[in-house]
Coordinates of C-alpha atoms and ligand atoms in Angstrom, one line a residue:
M1 CA 166.2 -22.9 14.6
K2 CA 166.1 -19.5 16.1
I3 CA 165.7 -17.3 12.9
V4 CA 166.1 -13.2 13.3
V5 CA 163.6 -11.7 10.1
F6 CA 165.0 -8.3 9.3
S7 CA 162.9 -6.1 7.6
A8 CA 159.5 -7.3 8.7
K9 CA 156.6 -6.3 7.5
P10 CA 153.1 -7.2 9.3
Y11 CA 152.7 -9.2 5.7
D12 CA 155.9 -11.1 6.3
R13 CA 154.6 -11.6 10.0
R14 CA 151.2 -13.3 8.7
F15 CA 152.9 -15.5 5.9
L16 CA 155.9 -16.9 7.8
E17 CA 154.1 -17.8 11.0
K18 CA 151.4 -19.6 8.5
A19 CA 154.4 -21.4 7.1
A20 CA 156.2 -22.5 10.3
A21 CA 153.1 -23.3 11.9
G22 CA 154.1 -26.7 13.7
S23 CA 157.6 -26.6 13.6
A24 CA 160.3 -26.0 16.4
H25 CA 161.3 -22.8 14.8
R26 CA 161.2 -19.5 16.5
L27 CA 160.6 -16.6 14.7
V28 CA 161.8 -13.2 16.1
F29 CA 160.6 -10.2 13.7
V30 CA 162.9 -6.9 13.7
E31 CA 161.7 -3.8 11.3
A32 CA 165.5 -3.0 10.8
G33 CA 167.3 -3.3 7.7
L34 CA 169.8 -5.9 8.2
N35 CA 173.3 -4.1 8.1
A36 CA 177.0 -4.0 9.6
D37 CA 174.9 -2.0 12.5
T38 CA 172.0 -3.9 13.0
A39 CA 174.1 -7.7 12.4
V40 CA 173.7 -7.7 16.1
L41 CA 169.9 -8.2 16.4
A42 CA 170.9 -11.8 15.5
D43 CA 172.3 -12.3 18.4
A44 CA 171.5 -16.3 19.4
A45 CA 170.0 -16.5 15.7
A46 CA 171.5 -19.4 13.4
C47 CA 169.7 -17.7 10.5
V48 CA 169.0 -14.4 8.9
C49 CA 165.8 -13.7 6.6
V50 CA 166.8 -11.1 4.5
F51 CA 164.6 -8.8 1.7
V52 CA 166.0 -7.2 -1.2
N53 CA 167.3 -4.1 0.7
D54 CA 169.4 -5.6 3.4
V55 CA 172.9 -4.9 3.1
V56 CA 174.2 -8.2 3.2
D57 CA 178.0 -7.1 2.5
R58 CA 181.4 -8.5 4.1
A59 CA 181.1 -6.4 7.2
T60 CA 178.1 -7.5 7.9
L61 CA 178.5 -11.3 7.1
E62 CA 181.5 -11.1 9.6
K63 CA 179.3 -9.4 12.8
L64 CA 176.6 -12.2 11.5
A65 CA 179.5 -15.2 11.2
E66 CA 180.9 -13.7 14.8
M67 CA 177.6 -14.4 16.3
G68 CA 177.2 -18.1 15.2
V69 CA 174.6 -17.1 12.5
R70 CA 174.6 -20.0 9.6
L71 CA 172.2 -19.1 6.7
V72 CA 171.3 -16.1 5.2
A73 CA 167.6 -17.0 3.8
L74 CA 166.8 -14.6 1.5
R75 CA 162.7 -14.3 0.6
C76 CA 163.2 -13.3 -2.5
A77 CA 165.0 -14.3 -6.2
G78 CA 167.3 -11.3 -6.6
F79 CA 171.0 -12.0 -4.2
N80 CA 172.8 -8.6 -6.0
N81 CA 172.8 -7.5 -2.1
V82 CA 175.0 -10.1 -0.5
D83 CA 178.4 -10.6 -0.8
L84 CA 178.6 -14.1 -1.8
Q85 CA 182.5 -14.9 -1.7
A86 CA 182.2 -13.0 1.8
A87 CA 179.5 -15.7 2.6
R88 CA 181.7 -18.7 1.3
D89 CA 185.3 -17.3 3.0
L90 CA 183.0 -17.3 6.2
G91 CA 181.1 -20.7 6.2
I92 CA 177.6 -18.9 5.7
A93 CA 175.2 -20.4 3.3
V94 CA 172.8 -18.5 1.4
A95 CA 169.5 -19.4 -0.2
R96 CA 167.1 -17.7 -1.7
V97 CA 163.7 -18.2 -3.1
P98 CA 164.2 -18.7 -6.9
A99 CA 160.2 -18.8 -8.2
Y100 CA 157.8 -17.5 -5.8
S101 CA 155.2 -15.7 -8.8
P102 CA 157.0 -14.9 -12.4
H103 CA 153.1 -14.5 -12.9
A104 CA 152.7 -11.7 -10.1
V105 CA 156.1 -9.6 -11.3
A106 CA 154.3 -10.1 -15.1
E107 CA 151.2 -9.4 -14.3
H108 CA 152.0 -5.7 -12.4
T109 CA 154.3 -5.2 -15.5
I110 CA 151.4 -5.2 -17.9
A111 CA 149.1 -2.7 -15.2
L112 CA 151.9 -0.2 -15.3
I113 CA 152.2 -0.4 -19.0
L114 CA 148.3 -0.4 -19.1
A115 CA 147.9 2.5 -16.6
L116 CA 150.7 4.6 -18.1
N117 CA 149.7 4.3 -20.9
R118 CA 145.9 5.1 -20.7
N119 CA 146.8 7.9 -18.3
I120 CA 144.5 5.5 -15.4
H121 CA 146.9 6.9 -12.9
R122 CA 145.5 10.8 -13.7
A123 CA 142.2 9.6 -14.6
F124 CA 141.1 8.3 -11.3
N125 CA 142.4 11.7 -9.6
R126 CA 140.6 14.1 -12.5
V127 CA 137.2 12.3 -12.1
R128 CA 137.6 12.7 -8.0
E129 CA 137.8 16.2 -8.4
G130 CA 134.8 16.2 -11.2
N131 CA 136.8 17.0 -14.0
F132 CA 136.0 14.5 -16.6
A133 CA 138.0 16.5 -19.5
L134 CA 140.0 13.8 -22.0
D135 CA 142.6 16.3 -22.6
G136 CA 146.1 15.0 -22.5
L137 CA 144.6 11.4 -21.3
I138 CA 145.3 10.3 -25.2
G139 CA 146.9 6.4 -25.2
F140 CA 147.9 4.4 -27.9
D141 CA 146.7 0.6 -28.8
L142 CA 148.8 -1.7 -28.0
H143 CA 147.8 -3.9 -30.7
G144 CA 150.2 -3.3 -33.7
K145 CA 153.1 -2.0 -31.5
T146 CA 156.7 -3.8 -31.2
A147 CA 157.5 -4.7 -27.5
G148 CA 160.9 -5.4 -26.6
I149 CA 162.1 -7.6 -23.9
V150 CA 165.5 -7.7 -22.0
G151 CA 165.7 -11.0 -20.2
T152 CA 163.6 -13.6 -21.2
G153 CA 163.4 -15.9 -17.8
Q154 CA 160.5 -17.0 -15.9
I155 CA 159.1 -13.3 -15.5
G156 CA 160.1 -12.1 -18.8
A157 CA 158.7 -14.8 -20.7
I158 CA 155.1 -14.3 -19.0
A159 CA 155.6 -10.5 -20.4
G160 CA 156.3 -11.1 -23.7
R161 CA 153.8 -13.7 -23.9
L162 CA 150.8 -11.4 -22.1
L163 CA 152.3 -8.7 -24.3
A164 CA 151.7 -10.7 -27.7
A165 CA 148.1 -11.7 -26.5
F166 CA 147.7 -8.2 -26.7
G167 CA 148.6 -8.0 -30.5
C168 CA 152.6 -6.8 -29.9
T169 CA 155.2 -8.2 -32.3
V170 CA 157.4 -9.0 -29.0
I171 CA 161.2 -9.3 -30.3
A172 CA 163.5 -10.3 -27.4
H173 CA 167.4 -10.1 -25.9
D174 CA 168.5 -12.2 -23.4
V175 CA 172.2 -14.0 -23.3
H176 CA 170.5 -17.3 -23.2
E177 CA 167.7 -18.0 -25.4
N178 CA 164.0 -19.3 -23.9
P179 CA 162.7 -22.4 -26.4
D180 CA 159.3 -21.8 -24.7
C181 CA 159.6 -17.8 -26.3
R182 CA 160.9 -19.1 -29.3
A183 CA 157.7 -21.6 -29.4
A184 CA 155.7 -18.8 -28.4
G185 CA 156.6 -16.9 -31.4
I186 CA 159.0 -14.4 -29.8
A187 CA 162.4 -13.5 -32.5
Y188 CA 165.5 -13.0 -30.7
V189 CA 167.6 -9.7 -31.7
S190 CA 170.5 -8.3 -30.7
R191 CA 170.2 -5.3 -27.8
D192 CA 170.8 -2.5 -30.5
E193 CA 168.1 -3.8 -32.5
L194 CA 165.9 -4.7 -29.4
F195 CA 166.3 -0.9 -28.8
A196 CA 166.1 0.5 -32.4
R197 CA 162.6 -1.4 -33.3
A198 CA 160.9 -1.7 -29.6
D199 CA 158.0 0.8 -28.7
I200 CA 157.8 -0.5 -25.7
V201 CA 161.4 -1.7 -23.8
S202 CA 160.4 -4.3 -20.9
L203 CA 163.2 -5.0 -18.4
H204 CA 163.4 -8.7 -16.9
C205 CA 167.1 -9.4 -16.5
P206 CA 169.0 -9.3 -13.4
L207 CA 171.0 -6.3 -11.7
T208 CA 174.9 -7.7 -12.7
P209 CA 177.7 -5.9 -13.6
Q210 CA 176.6 -6.6 -17.2
T211 CA 173.8 -5.0 -17.1
H212 CA 174.0 -2.4 -14.7
H213 CA 173.1 1.0 -16.2
M214 CA 171.9 -1.3 -18.8
I215 CA 169.6 1.8 -20.2
D216 CA 171.6 4.9 -20.4
A217 CA 171.8 7.8 -22.7
A218 CA 173.8 5.8 -25.2
A219 CA 171.0 2.9 -25.2
I220 CA 168.2 5.5 -25.2
A221 CA 170.2 7.6 -28.5
K222 CA 169.6 4.3 -30.1
M223 CA 165.7 4.3 -29.3
K224 CA 162.9 5.1 -30.5
H225 CA 161.6 8.9 -30.2
G226 CA 158.9 8.9 -27.4
V227 CA 159.9 5.2 -26.0
M228 CA 157.8 3.4 -23.5
I229 CA 160.5 2.1 -20.5
V230 CA 159.3 -0.3 -18.3
N231 CA 161.1 -1.6 -15.1
T232 CA 160.0 -3.9 -12.6
S233 CA 163.5 -5.6 -12.4
R234 CA 166.0 -3.9 -10.3
G235 CA 166.7 0.1 -10.7
A236 CA 170.0 0.2 -11.1
V237 CA 169.6 -1.8 -14.4
I238 CA 168.7 2.2 -15.6
D239 CA 170.7 5.0 -15.4
T240 CA 167.9 7.6 -13.5
R241 CA 169.7 10.7 -14.7
A242 CA 170.3 9.9 -18.4
V243 CA 166.1 8.4 -18.5
L244 CA 165.5 12.1 -16.5
D245 CA 167.1 14.0 -19.5
G246 CA 165.8 11.8 -21.6
L247 CA 162.0 12.6 -20.5
K248 CA 163.2 16.3 -20.1
S249 CA 164.2 16.0 -24.0
G250 CA 161.2 13.5 -24.6
A251 CA 163.3 11.0 -26.3
V252 CA 161.3 9.0 -23.4
G253 CA 157.9 9.1 -23.2
H254 CA 156.8 7.1 -21.2
L255 CA 158.5 5.8 -17.8
A256 CA 157.3 3.0 -15.8
L257 CA 159.2 1.9 -12.8
D258 CA 158.5 -0.8 -10.3
V259 CA 162.1 -0.4 -8.6
Y260 CA 164.9 2.5 -7.7
E261 CA 168.2 2.3 -8.2
E262 CA 168.1 4.2 -4.7
E263 CA 165.2 2.8 -3.4
S264 CA 166.7 1.9 -0.3
D265 CA 166.5 5.0 1.5
L266 CA 162.8 5.4 0.1
F267 CA 160.7 1.8 -0.5
F268 CA 158.9 0.0 1.9
E269 CA 158.2 2.7 4.1
D270 CA 155.6 5.5 5.0
L271 CA 157.9 8.7 4.4
S272 CA 154.7 10.5 3.5
N273 CA 155.9 12.9 6.9
K274 CA 159.0 13.6 5.7
I275 CA 160.7 15.3 3.0
I276 CA 162.3 13.7 0.4
D277 CA 165.5 14.4 -0.1
D278 CA 166.4 12.6 -3.2
D279 CA 166.0 15.0 -5.9
V280 CA 166.7 13.0 -8.8
F281 CA 163.5 10.7 -7.4
A282 CA 161.5 14.4 -6.5
R283 CA 162.0 15.1 -10.1
L284 CA 160.9 12.0 -11.4
L285 CA 157.5 12.4 -9.5
T286 CA 156.4 15.6 -11.4
F287 CA 156.2 13.8 -14.9
P288 CA 153.0 13.3 -16.2
N289 CA 154.4 10.5 -18.3
V290 CA 156.2 8.7 -15.4
L291 CA 154.2 6.2 -13.0
I292 CA 155.8 4.4 -9.5
T293 CA 155.7 2.2 -7.5
G294 CA 157.0 1.2 -4.8
H295 CA 159.0 -2.2 -5.2
Q296 CA 155.2 -4.7 -5.3
A297 CA 155.2 -6.0 -8.4
F298 CA 155.5 -9.7 -6.6
L299 CA 153.1 -8.6 -4.0
T300 CA 150.3 -11.1 -4.1
N301 CA 148.8 -13.9 -2.0
E302 CA 150.0 -16.7 -4.0
A303 CA 153.7 -14.8 -4.5
L304 CA 153.5 -14.2 -0.1
T305 CA 152.6 -17.9 0.2
N306 CA 155.3 -19.2 -1.9
I307 CA 158.0 -17.0 -0.4
A308 CA 156.8 -18.2 3.3
D309 CA 156.6 -21.9 2.3
T310 CA 160.0 -21.8 -0.1
T311 CA 162.1 -20.1 2.9
I312 CA 160.6 -22.4 5.4
A313 CA 161.9 -25.0 3.3
N314 CA 164.9 -23.9 2.3
I315 CA 165.4 -23.5 6.2
D316 CA 164.3 -26.9 7.0
A317 CA 166.6 -28.6 4.8
F318 CA 169.4 -26.6 6.2
E319 CA 168.8 -27.4 9.2
K320 CA 168.5 -31.7 8.3
T321 CA 171.2 -31.5 5.9
G322 CA 173.7 -28.3 6.0
E323 CA 172.4 -27.3 2.6
P324 CA 169.1 -25.1 1.9
R325 CA 166.8 -26.5 -0.7
H326 CA 167.5 -23.4 -3.0
P327 CA 171.4 -22.4 -2.0
V328 CA 172.9 -20.2 -3.9
S329 CA 177.1 -19.2 -4.0
V330 CA 180.1 -18.2 -6.0
E331 CA 180.5 -22.0 -7.3
R332 CA 176.9 -22.1 -8.7
L333 CA 177.5 -18.9 -9.9
A334 CA 180.2 -20.1 -11.8
D335 CA 178.4 -22.9 -13.1
Ligands
NAD401 P1 165.2 -15.4 -14.1 O1 166.8 -15.9 -13.4 O2 164.6 -16.5 -14.1 O3 166.0 -14.5 -15.3 C1 166.8 -13.6 -16.0 C2 167.1 -13.7 -17.5 O4 167.8 -12.3 -17.7 C3 167.8 -15.1 -17.6 O5 167.1 -15.8 -18.9 C4 169.0 -14.3 -17.7 O6 169.7 -15.5 -19.1 C5 168.4 -13.1 -18.2 N1 170.3 -12.3 -18.2 C6 171.3 -12.3 -18.0 N2 171.7 -11.3 -17.8 C7 171.3 -10.4 -18.9 C8 172.1 -9.6 -19.9 N3 173.1 -9.0 -20.0 N4 171.4 -9.5 -20.8 C9 170.2 -9.8 -21.4 N5 169.3 -10.8 -20.6 C10 170.1 -11.0 -19.1 O7 164.7 -14.2 -13.6 P2 163.5 -14.0 -13.4 O8 162.9 -14.9 -12.3 O9 162.6 -13.6 -14.6 O10 163.3 -12.7 -12.5 C11 164.0 -11.5 -13.1 C12 164.1 -10.3 -12.3 O11 163.2 -9.4 -11.7 C13 165.5 -10.2 -11.3 O12 166.4 -10.8 -11.5 C14 165.0 -9.5 -10.4 O13 165.9 -8.7 -10.0 C15 163.9 -8.9 -10.6 N6 162.2 -9.4 -9.6 C16 161.8 -7.9 -9.1 C17 160.5 -8.2 -8.8 C18 159.8 -7.0 -7.9 O14 158.9 -7.1 -7.0 N7 159.6 -6.1 -8.7 C19 160.3 -9.6 -8.1 C20 160.8 -10.7 -8.4 C21 161.6 -10.4 -9.4

């Protein structure tokens, strides 16, 4: 099968070529992101392989359908960038990688919390400049603090257990309770109670209409003064402007982000020679108590291997049976 891999980075090529070795698939890697204008690059392909910021809306899917594309293989878990109804209307199957390494994302969450709290990012720069002063680097013990996990699926459950291992009291909110979390001593509370009690609020829910801008001015007003907010889920779960106001007033004491609601114009590219014209993002970068990584929580050898293997397994299954191994569709969402 001819597969056009959009938004392809060198590591995508390396891991996907290894996973497809020995198969009859023909992989074509393009650096461009997929959208209605670039869909033409999928000419003569039966499958497009896409990532988090590719725009798989109705206009794109219509172009893909016209060219004979029958499968959109997401090499990620989230599928908020795909118009599933349009895919169904056009007879295009959609596959995803439901779990590739929840450990990778949960461990990155902990890395952000530790680095931000203990000012590792600032200490690194100071020491390199011969500045060994400690003023401004005071952190807090995680032990004894309350961590609130929003979304206790695969990633949130692991993040919760890791925080419990640091001696945090872990509380959680989810629309479906996870028995493994209960067994680990994690107590479920309402969202408002979590906001009111947590010293650290860590977001692990998907981006849906219900979670869009879940962290807004009203939510921040319910939180402890100086709360630490951590987002490794999807950018638009946070209303960035509201958090910016919270940072200015001190209501938000620390902010760690691996995702950002306007990240599609920024992340995954080297823009170091360009002017960043996103003023909200630029303002975020000015705070000493904000730590941002560019959507790299998934980036481990184990996760990339699993992503590539599952993506090729989805494509193999679709070729043999007409159904990918891990389909995602409007019908399944309604289940
Ligand atoms: P998952 O589906 O296993 O868990 C998501 C959990 O969120 C579920 O338990 C679900 O019930 C819960 N949820 C849904 N709506 C909710 C709501 N309104 N309020 C509270 N909880 C709600 O997903 P996962 O594999 O744990 O991934 C979580 C999210 O992390 C993904 O949706 C994705 O957006 C993000 N992610 C980010 C990266 C990264 O590199 N930064 C990598 C993988 C996944």
